[in-house]
Amino acid sequence: MKKFNFWFFSVIALITVMIFFSRADLNTNTYRDDKKYDGDLFFSRESGFYDQPFYLNLKTDKAEIYYTLDGSEPDKSSLKYTEPLYICDATENDNVYSIRTDLSKFFYKDLTEFYLEHKKEAEIKDVIPDYAVPNYNVPKCTVIKAVTYDKSGNRGETLTASYFVGEAQRPTSDDLITLVISTSEDNLFDYEKGIYVTGKRFDDYLNDPEGYFSDPSEHDEFWDANYFGSGREWEKEANLQLFDGSEFILSQQVGIRIQGGSSRELYPKSLNLYAREEYDGNSVIHLYQNMGICPDRLTVSNSGEDIYSKMKDPLVSDICSDMDFVCMEYRPCVLYLNGEYWGYFFLTDRYGRKFLQQKYGVDDDNVIYVKAGVLQDGTDDDMERYLEEVSFIGNADMTVEENYKKAQEIMDIDSLIDYMAAEVYISRWNDWPSSNYALWRTRNPEDTRYGDCKWRFMLFDVNWGGLTYDDGDSTRDTLLLTRNESPLLGNMLNNPDFKRRFVDRLLSMRENEFNPDKVSKKIDYYEDIMAVPIKEHYRRFFGTDASRFHEEAEKLKQFFRERYDYIPEMITNNRLSQI
């Protein structure tokens, strides 16, 4: 009898195991996020890309598991886990967020036409996009958030996972990053507090008796909306999952905000990501060191007004990476927002003292950083000194040798020359140099190359006002414009030595970094790596193929070819050639 019982229970145990694995995945690896795990919740598969559907098991020693599939935080009102979950290609699910038309003012065609009737500025014509609601099921992934409750009702910490199923869901290249950001729907799309929608602020603006429709000539192109909300008040907590190619890198809580100026009106929008100890104990976003991006805070960049080529920022930063000013790193990525495909972006740095510490090895507490005349890192005394020093360089008589020497003590002259020459070469205008400029220095001397307390420049936001062939930028005299609008360059050019060095560097860039043959090869590179994923982006947001993307790449090449021919003429026109 004992022998019978042994074999009976052995068979029952074997059958139980077989049933479990027939319902579960056959990968014995279990997934847990060490940053979030409270000792009791397991997912039987880690976040990732899978060729075939599978059953997902959630396991805990506690009594109950609750989960969500919509990005929201689970609680006892959420779905209760009772059996393995079948995970398949979520693309067949109906579109939820991508069918919304309250995500940009440009969905309101009648208002856009009214705006165009009252604005005669030619430069706006390339940033009036014709968005389309997708008439197909956009790509999707399954986002699961789960939490445990013990018998006393104590809540565990949330565990998040994202699953892509099917060969079509795999990244198109090993260099492509996939981001999955999930958060409560209200955080993004609520009428009053949602950060991604036109919302209540838009309606209030349009209904204001003294608003836009009272006298359009008195209002600029910015129409207030929820997505113009800024600061911590408009930061929302979310989960970030990141895949480098097909490799799962991290799952972490972050703060998200809409990023940018006028580009906030575009769709999709740029997002800033912030690591905060109050969210999950992390003060950095845990990227691989070799990704080249500062992990303090990141930007998921929509490329601003460069909505059709999307490559101007990374292209110029790539070309200028060895010049004597700060450039950002850009990594191509696609974004899924609450499980729905949300477009092609570039993951990039966000300037700040932590960024400068990582890039240049200086003490972050010793950094002064000023952006567009506004102090970002430092003290009031630092700002006062900044204003005094840039005023001196912009107003002192630079034909006096003593003043020129003092200017060289205040500012890294090579950085000034490289930065101004590069910006002039790419024909920056409109939003530069009056804005979109930045400088940094150390407050006190450090025994490092960059710890000499000299101001150095920082490049960013070159996606608008320049490099636009159709607007005649290739033959635009931005040297004259910059001399008139930037006291720093205009006044320093009065010094013969500086003038000679500046002209030499401009001509050197013409033959080297910005040589049209070299630049064309870089454009070909970006066009090649973007060609496949950009097709889905165009389909998703414009309802078209990506032919315009390739047209814009050719226009960029044409810009640099014609700019090469125009540079000597521009120097002559500014009477800088006879030195």
Short mmCIF file of N, CA, C and O in Angstrom, two decimals, residues 48-51 164 166-179 243-248 332-334 336 532-533:
data_model
loop_
_atom_site.label_atom_id
_atom_site.label_comp_id
_atom_site.label_asym_id
_atom_site.label_seq_id
_atom_site.Cartn_x
_atom_site.Cartn_y
_atom_site.Cartn_z
N GLY A 48 10.74 41.72 -22.78
CA GLY A 48 11.54 41.42 -23.96
C GLY A 48 10.72 41.18 -25.20
O GLY A 48 9.50 41.38 -25.25
N PHE A 49 11.43 40.69 -26.22
CA PHE A 49 10.86 40.41 -27.53
C PHE A 49 10.78 38.89 -27.71
O PHE A 49 11.79 38.19 -27.54
N TYR A 50 9.61 38.41 -28.07
CA TYR A 50 9.38 36.97 -28.19
C TYR A 50 8.74 36.66 -29.53
O TYR A 50 7.86 37.39 -30.00
N ASP A 51 9.18 35.54 -30.12
CA ASP A 51 8.67 35.17 -31.45
C ASP A 51 7.26 34.60 -31.38
O ASP A 51 6.46 34.80 -32.30
N PHE A 164 6.82 42.21 -26.20
CA PHE A 164 6.60 42.35 -27.63
C PHE A 164 6.58 40.94 -28.23
O PHE A 164 7.53 40.18 -28.04
N GLY A 166 6.03 38.47 -31.65
CA GLY A 166 5.99 38.38 -33.11
C GLY A 166 7.24 38.93 -33.75
O GLY A 166 7.84 39.88 -33.25
N GLU A 167 7.64 38.34 -34.84
CA GLU A 167 8.87 38.75 -35.52
C GLU A 167 8.81 40.21 -35.95
O GLU A 167 9.81 40.93 -35.92
N ALA A 168 7.62 40.68 -36.34
CA ALA A 168 7.49 42.06 -36.81
C ALA A 168 7.72 43.08 -35.70
O ALA A 168 7.97 44.25 -35.97
N GLN A 169 7.66 42.64 -34.46
CA GLN A 169 7.83 43.55 -33.34
C GLN A 169 9.29 43.75 -32.95
O GLN A 169 9.59 44.64 -32.14
N ARG A 170 10.17 42.96 -33.48
CA ARG A 170 11.58 43.07 -33.10
C ARG A 170 12.19 44.37 -33.65
O ARG A 170 11.78 44.87 -34.69
N PRO A 171 13.19 44.93 -32.95
CA PRO A 171 13.85 46.15 -33.43
C PRO A 171 14.43 45.93 -34.83
O PRO A 171 14.90 44.83 -35.16
N THR A 172 14.39 46.97 -35.64
CA THR A 172 14.87 46.86 -37.01
C THR A 172 16.39 46.83 -37.09
O THR A 172 16.94 46.52 -38.13
N SER A 173 17.09 47.18 -36.00
CA SER A 173 18.54 47.10 -35.98
C SER A 173 19.01 46.97 -34.54
O SER A 173 18.27 47.29 -33.59
N ASP A 174 20.24 46.52 -34.36
CA ASP A 174 20.80 46.37 -33.02
C ASP A 174 21.10 47.71 -32.37
O ASP A 174 21.34 47.78 -31.16
N ASP A 175 21.14 48.79 -33.18
CA ASP A 175 21.45 50.12 -32.66
C ASP A 175 20.20 50.88 -32.20
O ASP A 175 20.31 51.96 -31.64
N LEU A 176 19.04 50.32 -32.47
CA LEU A 176 17.80 51.04 -32.17
C LEU A 176 17.35 50.75 -30.75
O LEU A 176 17.19 49.60 -30.34
N ILE A 177 17.14 51.81 -29.98
CA ILE A 177 16.63 51.70 -28.63
C ILE A 177 15.10 51.68 -28.67
O ILE A 177 14.49 52.42 -29.43
N THR A 178 14.51 50.86 -27.85
CA THR A 178 13.06 50.86 -27.67
C THR A 178 12.76 51.31 -26.24
O THR A 178 13.29 50.75 -25.28
N LEU A 179 11.93 52.34 -26.12
CA LEU A 179 11.51 52.84 -24.82
C LEU A 179 10.03 52.52 -24.63
O LEU A 179 9.23 52.69 -25.55
N PHE A 243 15.14 49.05 -23.86
CA PHE A 243 15.79 47.94 -24.55
C PHE A 243 16.82 48.51 -25.51
O PHE A 243 16.52 49.40 -26.30
N ASP A 244 18.04 48.00 -25.43
CA ASP A 244 19.10 48.37 -26.37
C ASP A 244 19.17 47.27 -27.41
O ASP A 244 19.69 46.18 -27.15
N GLY A 245 18.64 47.54 -28.62
CA GLY A 245 18.40 46.45 -29.56
C GLY A 245 17.33 45.56 -28.95
O GLY A 245 16.26 46.01 -28.57
N SER A 246 17.63 44.27 -28.81
CA SER A 246 16.69 43.34 -28.19
C SER A 246 17.02 43.08 -26.73
O SER A 246 16.33 42.31 -26.07
N GLU A 247 18.07 43.72 -26.22
CA GLU A 247 18.51 43.46 -24.85
C GLU A 247 17.78 44.36 -23.86
O GLU A 247 17.77 45.58 -23.99
N PHE A 248 17.19 43.74 -22.87
CA PHE A 248 16.48 44.48 -21.83
C PHE A 248 17.50 45.10 -20.88
O PHE A 248 18.33 44.40 -20.29
N PRO A 332 19.20 56.84 -31.62
CA PRO A 332 17.88 56.67 -32.22
C PRO A 332 17.03 55.71 -31.40
O PRO A 332 17.53 54.71 -30.87
N CYS A 333 15.75 56.02 -31.28
CA CYS A 333 14.87 55.16 -30.49
C CYS A 333 13.44 55.26 -30.99
O CYS A 333 13.07 56.20 -31.69
N VAL A 334 12.66 54.27 -30.63
CA VAL A 334 11.21 54.32 -30.83
C VAL A 334 10.57 54.27 -29.45
O VAL A 334 11.11 53.67 -28.51
N TYR A 336 7.07 53.58 -27.08
CA TYR A 336 5.73 53.04 -26.86
C TYR A 336 5.19 53.71 -25.60
O TYR A 336 5.81 53.67 -24.54
N VAL A 532 14.18 52.38 -42.33
CA VAL A 532 13.13 51.41 -42.01
C VAL A 532 12.21 51.91 -40.90
O VAL A 532 10.98 51.96 -41.09
N PRO A 533 12.73 52.31 -39.74
CA PRO A 533 11.80 52.74 -38.67
C PRO A 533 11.04 54.02 -38.99
O PRO A 533 9.95 54.23 -38.47
#
